[in-house]
Short mmCIF file of C-alpha atoms and ligand atoms in Angstrom, two decimals:
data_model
loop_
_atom_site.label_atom_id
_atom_site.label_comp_id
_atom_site.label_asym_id
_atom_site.label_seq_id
_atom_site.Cartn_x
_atom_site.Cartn_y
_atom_site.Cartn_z
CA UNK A 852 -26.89 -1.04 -8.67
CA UNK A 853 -24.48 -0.40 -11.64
CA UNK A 854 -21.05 0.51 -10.50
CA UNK A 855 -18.39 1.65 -13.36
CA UNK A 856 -15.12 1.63 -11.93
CA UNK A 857 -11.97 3.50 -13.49
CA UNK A 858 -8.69 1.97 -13.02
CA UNK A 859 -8.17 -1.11 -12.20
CA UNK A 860 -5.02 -1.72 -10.35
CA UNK A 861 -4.56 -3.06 -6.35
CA UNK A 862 -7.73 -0.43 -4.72
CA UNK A 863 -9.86 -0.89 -8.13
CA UNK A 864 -10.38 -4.64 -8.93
CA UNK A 865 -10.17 -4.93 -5.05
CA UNK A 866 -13.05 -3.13 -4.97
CA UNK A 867 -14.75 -3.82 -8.33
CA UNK A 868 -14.52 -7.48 -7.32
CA UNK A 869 -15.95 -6.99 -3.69
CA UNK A 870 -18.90 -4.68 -5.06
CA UNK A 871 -19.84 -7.28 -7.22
CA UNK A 872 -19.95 -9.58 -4.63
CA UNK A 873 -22.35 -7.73 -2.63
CA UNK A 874 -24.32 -8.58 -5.46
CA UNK A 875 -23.94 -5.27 -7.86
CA UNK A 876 -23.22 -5.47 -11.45
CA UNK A 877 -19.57 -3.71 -11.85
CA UNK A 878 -17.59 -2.99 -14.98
CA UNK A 879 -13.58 -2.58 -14.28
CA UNK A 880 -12.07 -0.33 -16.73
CA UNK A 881 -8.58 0.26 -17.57
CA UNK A 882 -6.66 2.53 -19.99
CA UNK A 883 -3.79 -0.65 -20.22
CA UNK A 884 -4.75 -3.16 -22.45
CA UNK A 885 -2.68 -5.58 -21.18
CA UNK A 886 -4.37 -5.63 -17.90
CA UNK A 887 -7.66 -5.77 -19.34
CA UNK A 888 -6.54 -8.79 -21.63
CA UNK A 889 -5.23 -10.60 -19.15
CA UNK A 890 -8.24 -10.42 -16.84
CA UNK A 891 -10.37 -10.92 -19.73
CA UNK A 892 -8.82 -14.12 -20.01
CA UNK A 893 -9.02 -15.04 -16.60
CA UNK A 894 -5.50 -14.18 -14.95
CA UNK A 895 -4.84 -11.19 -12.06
CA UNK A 896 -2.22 -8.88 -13.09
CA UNK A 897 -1.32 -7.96 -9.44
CA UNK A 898 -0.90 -10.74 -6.61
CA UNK A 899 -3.75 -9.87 -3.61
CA UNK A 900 -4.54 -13.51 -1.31
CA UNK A 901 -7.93 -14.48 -2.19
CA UNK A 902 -8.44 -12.29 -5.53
CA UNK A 903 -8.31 -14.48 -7.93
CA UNK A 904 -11.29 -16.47 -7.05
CA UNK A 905 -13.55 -13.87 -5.79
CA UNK A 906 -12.88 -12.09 -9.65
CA UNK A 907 -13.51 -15.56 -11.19
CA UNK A 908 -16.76 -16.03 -9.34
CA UNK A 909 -18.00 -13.16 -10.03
CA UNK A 910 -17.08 -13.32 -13.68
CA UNK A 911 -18.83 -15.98 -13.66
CA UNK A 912 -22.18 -14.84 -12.26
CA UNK A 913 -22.37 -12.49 -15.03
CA UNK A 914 -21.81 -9.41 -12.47
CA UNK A 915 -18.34 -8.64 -12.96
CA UNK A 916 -16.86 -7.79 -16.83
CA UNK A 917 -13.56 -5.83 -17.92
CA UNK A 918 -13.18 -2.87 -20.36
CA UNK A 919 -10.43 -0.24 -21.72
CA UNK A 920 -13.70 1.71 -23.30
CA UNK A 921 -15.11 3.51 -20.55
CA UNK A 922 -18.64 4.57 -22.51
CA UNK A 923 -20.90 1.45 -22.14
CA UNK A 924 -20.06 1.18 -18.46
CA UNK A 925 -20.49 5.12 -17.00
CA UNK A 926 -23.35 5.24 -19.72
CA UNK A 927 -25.51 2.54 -18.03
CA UNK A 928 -23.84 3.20 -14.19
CA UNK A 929 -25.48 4.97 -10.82
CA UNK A 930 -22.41 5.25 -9.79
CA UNK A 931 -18.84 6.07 -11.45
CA UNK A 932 -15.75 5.34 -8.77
CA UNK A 933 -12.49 6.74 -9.74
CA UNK A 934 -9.53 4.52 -8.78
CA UNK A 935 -6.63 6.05 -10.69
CA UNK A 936 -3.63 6.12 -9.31
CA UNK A 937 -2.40 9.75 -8.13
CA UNK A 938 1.68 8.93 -7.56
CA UNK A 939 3.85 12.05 -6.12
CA UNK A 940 4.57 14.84 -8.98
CA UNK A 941 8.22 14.49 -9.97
CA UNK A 942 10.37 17.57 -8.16
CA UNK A 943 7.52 19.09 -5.61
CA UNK A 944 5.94 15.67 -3.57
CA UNK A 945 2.55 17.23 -5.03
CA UNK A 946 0.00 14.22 -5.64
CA UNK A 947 0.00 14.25 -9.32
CA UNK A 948 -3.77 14.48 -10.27
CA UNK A 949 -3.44 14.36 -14.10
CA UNK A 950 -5.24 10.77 -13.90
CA UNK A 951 -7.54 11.74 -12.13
CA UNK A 952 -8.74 14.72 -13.80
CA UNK A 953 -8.59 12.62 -17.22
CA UNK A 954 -10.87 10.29 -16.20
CA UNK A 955 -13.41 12.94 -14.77
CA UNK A 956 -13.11 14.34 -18.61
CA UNK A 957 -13.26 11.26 -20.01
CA UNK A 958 -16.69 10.26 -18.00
CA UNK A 959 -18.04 13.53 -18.38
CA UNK A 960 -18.02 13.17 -22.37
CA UNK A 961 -20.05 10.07 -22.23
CA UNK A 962 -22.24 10.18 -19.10
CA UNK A 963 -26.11 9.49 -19.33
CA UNK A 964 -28.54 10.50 -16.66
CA UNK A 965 -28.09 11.56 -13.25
CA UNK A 966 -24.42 10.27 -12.36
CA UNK A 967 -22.46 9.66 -8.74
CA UNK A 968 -18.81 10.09 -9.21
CA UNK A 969 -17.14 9.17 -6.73
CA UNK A 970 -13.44 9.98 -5.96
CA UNK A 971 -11.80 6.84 -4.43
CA UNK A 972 -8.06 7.57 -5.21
CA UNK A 973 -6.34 9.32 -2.33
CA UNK A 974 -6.65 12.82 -3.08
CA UNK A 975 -5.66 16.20 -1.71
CA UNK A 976 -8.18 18.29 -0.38
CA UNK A 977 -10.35 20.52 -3.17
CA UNK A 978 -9.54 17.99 -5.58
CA UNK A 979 -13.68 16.99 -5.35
CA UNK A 980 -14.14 20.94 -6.44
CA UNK A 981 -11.84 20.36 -9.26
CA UNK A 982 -13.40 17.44 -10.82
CA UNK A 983 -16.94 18.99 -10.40
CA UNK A 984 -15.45 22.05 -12.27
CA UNK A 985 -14.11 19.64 -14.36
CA UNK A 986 -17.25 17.55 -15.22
CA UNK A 987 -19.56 20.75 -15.74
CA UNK A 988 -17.07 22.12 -18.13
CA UNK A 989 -17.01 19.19 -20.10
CA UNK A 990 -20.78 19.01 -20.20
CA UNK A 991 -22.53 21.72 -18.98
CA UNK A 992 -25.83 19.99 -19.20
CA UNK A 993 -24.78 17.06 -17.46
CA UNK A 994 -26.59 16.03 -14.09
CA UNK A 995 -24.31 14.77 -11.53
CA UNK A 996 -22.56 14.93 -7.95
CA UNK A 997 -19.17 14.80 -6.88
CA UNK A 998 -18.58 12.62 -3.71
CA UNK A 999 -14.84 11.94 -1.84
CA UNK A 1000 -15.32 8.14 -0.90
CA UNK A 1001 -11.58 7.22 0.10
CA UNK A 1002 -10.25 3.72 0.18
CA UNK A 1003 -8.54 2.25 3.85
CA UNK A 1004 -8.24 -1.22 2.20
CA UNK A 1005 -4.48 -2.79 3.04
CA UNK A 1006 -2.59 -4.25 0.07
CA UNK A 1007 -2.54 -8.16 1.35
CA UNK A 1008 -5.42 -7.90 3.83
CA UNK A 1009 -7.28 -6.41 0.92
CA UNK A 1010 -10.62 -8.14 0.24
CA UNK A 1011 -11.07 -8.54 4.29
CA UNK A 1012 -10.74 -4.69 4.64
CA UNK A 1013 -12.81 -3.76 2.19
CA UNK A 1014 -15.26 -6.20 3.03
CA UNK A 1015 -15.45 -5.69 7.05
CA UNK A 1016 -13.89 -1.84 7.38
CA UNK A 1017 -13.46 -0.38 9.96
CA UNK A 1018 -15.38 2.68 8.65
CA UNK A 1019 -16.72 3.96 5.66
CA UNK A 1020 -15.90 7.64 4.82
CA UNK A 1021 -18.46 9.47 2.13
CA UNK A 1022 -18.43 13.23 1.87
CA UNK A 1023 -20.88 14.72 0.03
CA UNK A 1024 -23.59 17.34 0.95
CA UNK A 1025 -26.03 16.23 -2.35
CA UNK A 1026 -28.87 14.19 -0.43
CA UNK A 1027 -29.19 12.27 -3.98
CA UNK A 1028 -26.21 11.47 -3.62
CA UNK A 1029 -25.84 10.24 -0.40
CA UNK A 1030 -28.81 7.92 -0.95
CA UNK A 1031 -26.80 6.22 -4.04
CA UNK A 1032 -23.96 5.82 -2.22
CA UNK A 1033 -26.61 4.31 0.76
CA UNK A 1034 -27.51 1.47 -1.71
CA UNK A 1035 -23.74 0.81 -2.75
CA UNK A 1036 -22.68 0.48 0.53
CA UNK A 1037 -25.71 -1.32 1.64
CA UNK A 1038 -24.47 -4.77 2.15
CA UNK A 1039 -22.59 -3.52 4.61
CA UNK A 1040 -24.76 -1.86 7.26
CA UNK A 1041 -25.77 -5.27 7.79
CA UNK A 1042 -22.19 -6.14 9.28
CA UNK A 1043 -22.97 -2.85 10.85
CA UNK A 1044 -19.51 -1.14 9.50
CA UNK A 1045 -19.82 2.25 10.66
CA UNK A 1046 -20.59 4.66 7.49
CA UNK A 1047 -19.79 8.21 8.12
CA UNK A 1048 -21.07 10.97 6.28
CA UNK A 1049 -19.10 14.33 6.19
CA UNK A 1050 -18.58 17.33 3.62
CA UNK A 1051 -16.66 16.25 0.64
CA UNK A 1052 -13.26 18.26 1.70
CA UNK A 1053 -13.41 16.81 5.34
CA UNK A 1054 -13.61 13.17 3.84
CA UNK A 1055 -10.21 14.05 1.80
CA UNK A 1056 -8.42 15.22 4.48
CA UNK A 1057 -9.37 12.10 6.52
CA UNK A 1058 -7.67 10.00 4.35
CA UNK A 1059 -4.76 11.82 4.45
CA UNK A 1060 -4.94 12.13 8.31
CA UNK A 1061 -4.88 8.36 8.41
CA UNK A 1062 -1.88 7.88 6.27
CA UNK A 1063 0.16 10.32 8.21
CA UNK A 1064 -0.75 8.99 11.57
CA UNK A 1065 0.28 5.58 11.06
CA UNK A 1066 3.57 6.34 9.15
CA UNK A 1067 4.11 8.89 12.40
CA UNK A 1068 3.01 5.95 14.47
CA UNK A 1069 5.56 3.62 12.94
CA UNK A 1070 8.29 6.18 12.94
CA UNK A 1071 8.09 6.95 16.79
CA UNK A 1072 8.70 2.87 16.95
CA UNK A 1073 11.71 3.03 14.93
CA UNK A 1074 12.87 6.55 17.14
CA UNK A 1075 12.37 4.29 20.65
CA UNK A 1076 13.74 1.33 18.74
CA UNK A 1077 16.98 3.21 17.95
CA UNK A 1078 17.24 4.41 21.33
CA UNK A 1079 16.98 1.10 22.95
CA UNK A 1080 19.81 -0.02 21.19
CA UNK A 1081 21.89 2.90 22.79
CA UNK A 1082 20.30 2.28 26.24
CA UNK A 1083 19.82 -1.45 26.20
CA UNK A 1084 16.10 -1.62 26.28
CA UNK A 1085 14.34 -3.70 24.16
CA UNK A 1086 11.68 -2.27 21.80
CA UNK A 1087 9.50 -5.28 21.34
CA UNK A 1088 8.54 -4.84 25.15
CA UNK A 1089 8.25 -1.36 25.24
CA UNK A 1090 5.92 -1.24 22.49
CA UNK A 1091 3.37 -4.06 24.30
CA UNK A 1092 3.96 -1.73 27.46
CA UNK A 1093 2.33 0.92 25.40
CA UNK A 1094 0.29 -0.84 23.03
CA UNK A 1095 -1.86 -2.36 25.91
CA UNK A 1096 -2.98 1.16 26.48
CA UNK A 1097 -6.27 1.28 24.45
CA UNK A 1098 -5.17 4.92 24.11
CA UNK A 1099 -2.59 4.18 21.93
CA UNK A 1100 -3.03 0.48 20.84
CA UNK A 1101 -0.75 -2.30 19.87
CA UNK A 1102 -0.96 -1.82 15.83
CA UNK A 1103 2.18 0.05 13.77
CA UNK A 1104 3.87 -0.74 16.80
CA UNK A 1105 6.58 -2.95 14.91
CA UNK A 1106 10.36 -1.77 14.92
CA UNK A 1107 11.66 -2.16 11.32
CA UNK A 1108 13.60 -0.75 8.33
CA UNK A 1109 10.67 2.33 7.87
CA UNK A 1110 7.75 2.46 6.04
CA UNK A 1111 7.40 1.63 2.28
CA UNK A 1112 4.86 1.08 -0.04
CA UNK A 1113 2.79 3.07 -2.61
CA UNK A 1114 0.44 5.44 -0.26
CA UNK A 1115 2.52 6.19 2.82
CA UNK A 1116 5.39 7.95 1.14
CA UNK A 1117 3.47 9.74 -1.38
CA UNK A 1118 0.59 10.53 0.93
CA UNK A 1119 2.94 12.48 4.02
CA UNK A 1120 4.65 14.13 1.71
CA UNK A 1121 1.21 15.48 -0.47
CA UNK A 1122 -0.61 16.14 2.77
CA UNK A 1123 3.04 17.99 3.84
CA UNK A 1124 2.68 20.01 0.31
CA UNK A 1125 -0.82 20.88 0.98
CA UNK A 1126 -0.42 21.73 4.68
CA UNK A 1127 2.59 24.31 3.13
CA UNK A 1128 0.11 26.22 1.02
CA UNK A 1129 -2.83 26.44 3.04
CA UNK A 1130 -0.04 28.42 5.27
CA UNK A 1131 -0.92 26.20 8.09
CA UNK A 1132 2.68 23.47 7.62
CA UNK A 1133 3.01 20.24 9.80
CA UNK A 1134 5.82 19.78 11.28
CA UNK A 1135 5.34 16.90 13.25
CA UNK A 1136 4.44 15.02 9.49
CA UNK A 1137 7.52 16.87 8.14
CA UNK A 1138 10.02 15.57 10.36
CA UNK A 1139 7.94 11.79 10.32
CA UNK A 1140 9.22 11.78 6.50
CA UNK A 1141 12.23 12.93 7.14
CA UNK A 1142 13.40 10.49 9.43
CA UNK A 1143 11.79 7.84 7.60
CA UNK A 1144 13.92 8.92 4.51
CA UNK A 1145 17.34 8.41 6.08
CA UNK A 1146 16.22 5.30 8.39
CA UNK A 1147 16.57 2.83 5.09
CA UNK A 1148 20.41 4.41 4.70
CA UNK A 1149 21.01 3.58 7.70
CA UNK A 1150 19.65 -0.01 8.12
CA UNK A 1151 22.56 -0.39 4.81
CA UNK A 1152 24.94 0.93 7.51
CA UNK A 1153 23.64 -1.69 9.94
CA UNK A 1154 24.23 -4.18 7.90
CA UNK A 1155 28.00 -2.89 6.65
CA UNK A 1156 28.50 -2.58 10.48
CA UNK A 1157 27.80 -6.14 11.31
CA UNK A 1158 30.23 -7.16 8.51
CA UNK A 1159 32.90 -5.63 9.96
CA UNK A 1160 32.51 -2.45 8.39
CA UNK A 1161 32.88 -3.05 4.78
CA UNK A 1162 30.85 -5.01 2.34
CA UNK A 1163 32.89 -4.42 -0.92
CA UNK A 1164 33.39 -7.59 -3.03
CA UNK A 1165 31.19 -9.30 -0.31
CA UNK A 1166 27.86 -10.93 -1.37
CA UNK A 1167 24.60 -10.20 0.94
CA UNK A 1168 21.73 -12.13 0.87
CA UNK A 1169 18.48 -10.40 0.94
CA UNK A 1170 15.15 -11.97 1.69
CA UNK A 1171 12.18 -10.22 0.86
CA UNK A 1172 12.04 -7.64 -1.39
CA UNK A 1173 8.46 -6.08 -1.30
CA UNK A 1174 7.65 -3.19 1.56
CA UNK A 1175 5.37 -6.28 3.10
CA UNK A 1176 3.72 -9.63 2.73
CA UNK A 1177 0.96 -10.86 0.93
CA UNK A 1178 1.52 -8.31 -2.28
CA UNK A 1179 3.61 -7.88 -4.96
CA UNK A 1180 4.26 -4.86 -4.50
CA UNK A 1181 7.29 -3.07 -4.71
CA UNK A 1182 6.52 0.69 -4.42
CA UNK A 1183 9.20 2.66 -2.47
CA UNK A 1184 10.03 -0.97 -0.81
CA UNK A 1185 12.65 -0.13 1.23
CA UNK A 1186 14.02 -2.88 -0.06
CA UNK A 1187 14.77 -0.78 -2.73
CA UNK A 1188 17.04 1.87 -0.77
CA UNK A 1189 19.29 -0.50 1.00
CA UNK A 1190 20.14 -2.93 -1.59
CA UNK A 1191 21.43 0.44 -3.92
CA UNK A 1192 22.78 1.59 -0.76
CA UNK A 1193 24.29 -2.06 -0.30
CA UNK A 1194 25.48 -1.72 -4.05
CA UNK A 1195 26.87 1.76 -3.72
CA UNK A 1196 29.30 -0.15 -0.90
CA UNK A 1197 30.67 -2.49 -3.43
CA UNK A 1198 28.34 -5.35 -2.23
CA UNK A 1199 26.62 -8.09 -4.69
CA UNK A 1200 23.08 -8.36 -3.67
CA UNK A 1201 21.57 -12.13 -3.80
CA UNK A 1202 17.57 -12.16 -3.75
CA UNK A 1203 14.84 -13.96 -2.99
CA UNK A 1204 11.01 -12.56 -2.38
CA UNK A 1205 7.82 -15.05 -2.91
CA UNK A 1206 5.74 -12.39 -5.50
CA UNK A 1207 7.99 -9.35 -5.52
CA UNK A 1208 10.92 -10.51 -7.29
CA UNK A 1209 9.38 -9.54 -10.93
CA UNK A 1210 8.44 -5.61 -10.69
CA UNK A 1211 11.84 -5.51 -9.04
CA UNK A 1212 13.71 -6.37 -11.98
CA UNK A 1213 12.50 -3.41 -13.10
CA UNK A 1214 13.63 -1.24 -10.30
CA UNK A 1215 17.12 -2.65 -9.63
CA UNK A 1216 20.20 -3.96 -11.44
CA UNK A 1217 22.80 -6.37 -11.07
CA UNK A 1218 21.03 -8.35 -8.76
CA UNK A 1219 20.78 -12.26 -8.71
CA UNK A 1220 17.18 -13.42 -8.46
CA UNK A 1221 17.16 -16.71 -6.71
CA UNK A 1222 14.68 -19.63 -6.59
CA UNK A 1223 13.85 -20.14 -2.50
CA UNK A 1224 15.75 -18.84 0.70
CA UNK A 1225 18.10 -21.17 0.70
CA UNK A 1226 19.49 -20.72 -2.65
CA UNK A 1227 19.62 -16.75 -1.40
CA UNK A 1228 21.98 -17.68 0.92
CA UNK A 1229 24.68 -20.20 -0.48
CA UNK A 1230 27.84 -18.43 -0.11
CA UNK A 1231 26.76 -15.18 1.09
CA UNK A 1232 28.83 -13.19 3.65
CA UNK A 1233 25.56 -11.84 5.31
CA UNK A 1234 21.72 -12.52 5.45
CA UNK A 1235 19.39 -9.26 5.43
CA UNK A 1236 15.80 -10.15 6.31
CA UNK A 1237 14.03 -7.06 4.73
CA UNK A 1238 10.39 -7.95 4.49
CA UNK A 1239 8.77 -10.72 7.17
CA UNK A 1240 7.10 -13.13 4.70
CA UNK A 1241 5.95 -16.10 6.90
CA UNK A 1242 8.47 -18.49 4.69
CA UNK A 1243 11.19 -16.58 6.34
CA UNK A 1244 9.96 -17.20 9.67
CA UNK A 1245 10.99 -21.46 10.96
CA UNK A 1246 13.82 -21.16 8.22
CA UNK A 1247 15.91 -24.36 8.66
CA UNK A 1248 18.56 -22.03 10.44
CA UNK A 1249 21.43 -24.91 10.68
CA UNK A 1250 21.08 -25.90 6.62
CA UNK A 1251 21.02 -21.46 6.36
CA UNK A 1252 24.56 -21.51 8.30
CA UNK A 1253 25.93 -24.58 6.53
CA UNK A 1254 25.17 -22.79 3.28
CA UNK A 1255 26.39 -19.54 4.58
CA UNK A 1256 29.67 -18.25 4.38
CA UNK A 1257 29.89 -16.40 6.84
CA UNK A 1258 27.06 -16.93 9.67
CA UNK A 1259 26.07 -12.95 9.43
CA UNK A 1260 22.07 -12.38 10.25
CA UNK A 1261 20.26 -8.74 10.11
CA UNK A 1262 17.12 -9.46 10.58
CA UNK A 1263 15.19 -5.90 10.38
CA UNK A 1264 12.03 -7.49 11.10
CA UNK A 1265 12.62 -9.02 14.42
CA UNK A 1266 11.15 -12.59 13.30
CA UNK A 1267 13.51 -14.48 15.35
CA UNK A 1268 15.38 -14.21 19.21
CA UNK A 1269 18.96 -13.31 19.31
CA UNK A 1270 19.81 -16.13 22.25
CA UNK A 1271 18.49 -18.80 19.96
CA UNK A 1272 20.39 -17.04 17.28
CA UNK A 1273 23.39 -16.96 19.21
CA UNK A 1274 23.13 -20.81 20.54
CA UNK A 1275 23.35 -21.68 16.56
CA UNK A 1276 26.25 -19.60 16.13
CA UNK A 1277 25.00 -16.91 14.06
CA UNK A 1278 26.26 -13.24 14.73
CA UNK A 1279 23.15 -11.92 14.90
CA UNK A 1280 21.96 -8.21 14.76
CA UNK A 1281 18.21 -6.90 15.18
CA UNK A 1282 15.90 -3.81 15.65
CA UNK A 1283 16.12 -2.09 18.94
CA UNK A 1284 16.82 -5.42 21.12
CA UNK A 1285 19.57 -5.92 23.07
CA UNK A 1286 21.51 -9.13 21.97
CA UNK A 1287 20.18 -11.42 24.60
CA UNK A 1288 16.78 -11.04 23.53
P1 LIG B 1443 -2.50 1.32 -9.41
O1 LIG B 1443 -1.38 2.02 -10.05
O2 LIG B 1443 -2.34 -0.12 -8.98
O3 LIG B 1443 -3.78 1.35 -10.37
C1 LIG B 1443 -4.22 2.48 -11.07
C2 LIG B 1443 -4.79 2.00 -12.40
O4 LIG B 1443 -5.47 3.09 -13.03
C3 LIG B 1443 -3.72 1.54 -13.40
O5 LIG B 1443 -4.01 0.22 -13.80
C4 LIG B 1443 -3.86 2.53 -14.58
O6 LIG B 1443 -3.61 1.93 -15.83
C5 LIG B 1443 -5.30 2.97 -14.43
N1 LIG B 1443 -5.65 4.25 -15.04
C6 LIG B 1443 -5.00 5.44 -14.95
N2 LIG B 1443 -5.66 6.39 -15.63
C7 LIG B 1443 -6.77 5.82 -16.15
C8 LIG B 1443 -7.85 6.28 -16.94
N3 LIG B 1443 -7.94 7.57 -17.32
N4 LIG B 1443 -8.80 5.41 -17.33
C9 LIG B 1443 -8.73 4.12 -16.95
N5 LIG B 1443 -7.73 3.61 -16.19
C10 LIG B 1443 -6.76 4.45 -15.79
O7 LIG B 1443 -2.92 2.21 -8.15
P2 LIG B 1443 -3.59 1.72 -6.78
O8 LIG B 1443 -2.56 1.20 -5.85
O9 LIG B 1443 -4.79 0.92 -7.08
O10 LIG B 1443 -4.06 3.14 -6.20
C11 LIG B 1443 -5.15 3.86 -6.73
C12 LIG B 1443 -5.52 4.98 -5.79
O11 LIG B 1443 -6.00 4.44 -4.56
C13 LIG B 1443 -4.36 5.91 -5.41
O12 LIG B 1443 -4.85 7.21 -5.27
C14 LIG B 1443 -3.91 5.36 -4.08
O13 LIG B 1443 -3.30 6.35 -3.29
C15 LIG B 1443 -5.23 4.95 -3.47
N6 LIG B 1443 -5.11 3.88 -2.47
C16 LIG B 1443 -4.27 2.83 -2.66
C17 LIG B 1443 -4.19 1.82 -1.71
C18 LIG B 1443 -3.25 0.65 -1.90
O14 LIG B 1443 -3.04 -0.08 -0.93
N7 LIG B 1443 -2.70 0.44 -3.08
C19 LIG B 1443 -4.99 1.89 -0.56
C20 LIG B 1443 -5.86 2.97 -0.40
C21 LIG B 1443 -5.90 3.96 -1.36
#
């Protein structure tokens, strides 16, 4: 099969590369020419474990090439994914679907033959109608189908999820198309990942449904994690009390500082938007964003707290700056939130993240940028473990204290146990556990 895919950021090459492992030949196209240039030459503009051979190797084989001209590659393809991003339109939490519908003009002008195009960006339901409306505008001659294929991948865990998923969502009602999208997805009925076929709205809507579940998942922690603290449970064992429960299942179980990251955010509050004007509003998804909103605020106040309840002219050090491991990036991080909020209380912010420390620099000021964890921490007044990359977890706690100082630990991941904490002297504060823990 020939696979054009447009846009060619963290779900794109993911998936560019990984379809061209299965043995298709796949052009990645991008409308920045830096990113092409730089994977033209061999280097991976974003940082995803495992990515950078899988694109080399396939480069190599002569089944993966790069492109900013989109004509030779939906020209020659069976099948034309959309990967675009579609961030939240400024003022309304709308998904903003100019990308997407450029690209649907853009392929229509040069499309050849009978044409898939799939939809792989998380979009809001109708959007498929929009793009076939779209397309037959552009060329009313053209011959073509419409499908909603959206992407579960992870951003870390990416090339395993895409390559064992736990399902495969297509929506489309064209037979024709179906049996493209068969062939695509063929290398992986043999692992026997489950591929199911719905209408092309209902496959939109699942992806949002996803998204919102988990981030409400993850925000009932953090409720029962705040409420521990009050009641002196402790979170981590309420959430393996429920988790074993194969109704509800140990995963997004993990008390922390809320989610982050470039779909969760964007994607409650567009599914919020389109639940609001379908007259049919959810309020359980409403109040899930909500909460999440003011929980990074308040893990700032946690931290001013266990200062002593000021931070001004103190210096915090922060490790990990990304909203989790394994990527760089830094997308509504909520990183982001608490060091301004951090800031705002007359704090200076020390940092240290493995990959995330250079699309921060973009996103924050007057921070230091160090060189490992330990350099974050000489002479800070507090340590804020933000985001749990595994460096942070066997840190060499007594050279951390020595370079302290003050021995101050918020550790909003939970990576380590407040009596071994307190036996090295650290005043230690964590997620919904009481201090013993
Ligand atoms: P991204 O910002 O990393 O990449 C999008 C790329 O598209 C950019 O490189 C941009 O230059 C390019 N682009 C935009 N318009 C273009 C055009 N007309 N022609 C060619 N290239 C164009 O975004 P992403 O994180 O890969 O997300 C893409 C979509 O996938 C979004 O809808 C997102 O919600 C969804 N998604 C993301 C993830 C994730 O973990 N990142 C997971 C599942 C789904």
């Amino acid at each position: 099969m020939r696979v054009a895919m447009i846009g060619s950021g963290y779900v794109g090459l993911v998936s560019g590369a990984c379809f061209a492992d299965f043995g298709h030949v796949v052009t990645c196209v991008d409308k920045d020419p830096a990113k092409i240039e730089a994977l033209t030459r061999g280097d991976i503009p974003i940082f995803e474990p495992g990515l950078d051979d899988l694109v080399a190797t396939n480069v190599k084989e002569g089944r993966l090439s790069f492109a900013t001209d989109l004509t030779e590659a939906v020209r020659s393809a069976d099948a034309v994914f959309i990967a675009v991003g579609t961030p939240s339109r400024r003022g309304d939490g709308h998904a903003d679907l100019s990308y997407v519908y450029q690209a649907a003009r853009d392929i229509a002008k040069v499309m050849d033959g009978y044409t898939v195009i799939v939809t792989k960006s998380t979009v809001p339901v109708g959007t498929g109608d929009e793009v076939e409306r779209i397309v037959r505008e552009t060329r009313p001659d053209a011959d073509f189908a419409v499908v909603s294929n959206p992407e579960f991948l992870r951003e870390g865990a990416a090339i395993a999820d895409f390559k064992r998923p736990d399902r495969i969502v297509i929506g489309t009602d064209d037979e024709r198309a179906r049996r493209v999208m068969a062939e695509v997805y063929r290398p992986l009925y043999l692992n026997q990942a489950p591929i199911l076929y719905t209408g092309r709205r209902t496959a939109e809507l699942t992806k949002y449904a996803a998204n919102a579940f988990l981030a409400t998942k993850i925000t009932f922690i953090n409720e029962i994690a705040d409420l521990c603290e009050k009641v002196g449970a402790n979170v981590q064992e309420v959430a393996r009390g429920i988790g074993l429960d194969n109704r509800i299942g140990g995963k997004f179980l993990h008390a922390g500082p809320g989610y982050g990251g470039s779909c969760f955010p964007k994607d409650t509050l567009a599914l919020i938007k389109t639940a609001q004007d379908a007259g049919s509003p959810m309020r359980i998804v409403e109040t899930v964003a909500a909460v999440n909103d003011q929980r990074k605020r308040a893990m700032a106040r946690k931290v001013i707290a266990a200062c002593g309840g000021s931070v001004r002219g103190k210096t915090v050090a922060v490790l990990g700056l990304t909203f989790k491991p394994n990527t760089d990036d830094m997308r509504e991080a909520p990183a982001l939130s608490i060091i301004t909020a951090l800031q705002d209380g007359g704090a200076k912010i020390r940092a240290y993240d493995p990959e995330g420390m250079e699309q921060a620099q973009s996103l924050l000021e007057h921070v230091t940028y160090c060189d490992n964890a330990y350099d974050c921490v000489e002479g800070a007044d507090a340590l804020v473990i933000v985001t749990e990359w595994n460096a942070f977890r066997a840190l060499d706690l007594d050279r951390v204290k020595g370079q302290m100082k003050a021995p101050v630990v918020v550790d909003l991941r939970n990576i380590y146990r407040a009596d071994e904490m307190a036996r090295r002297g650290f005043l230690y504060v964590s997620v919904g556990r009481p201090d013993g823990a």
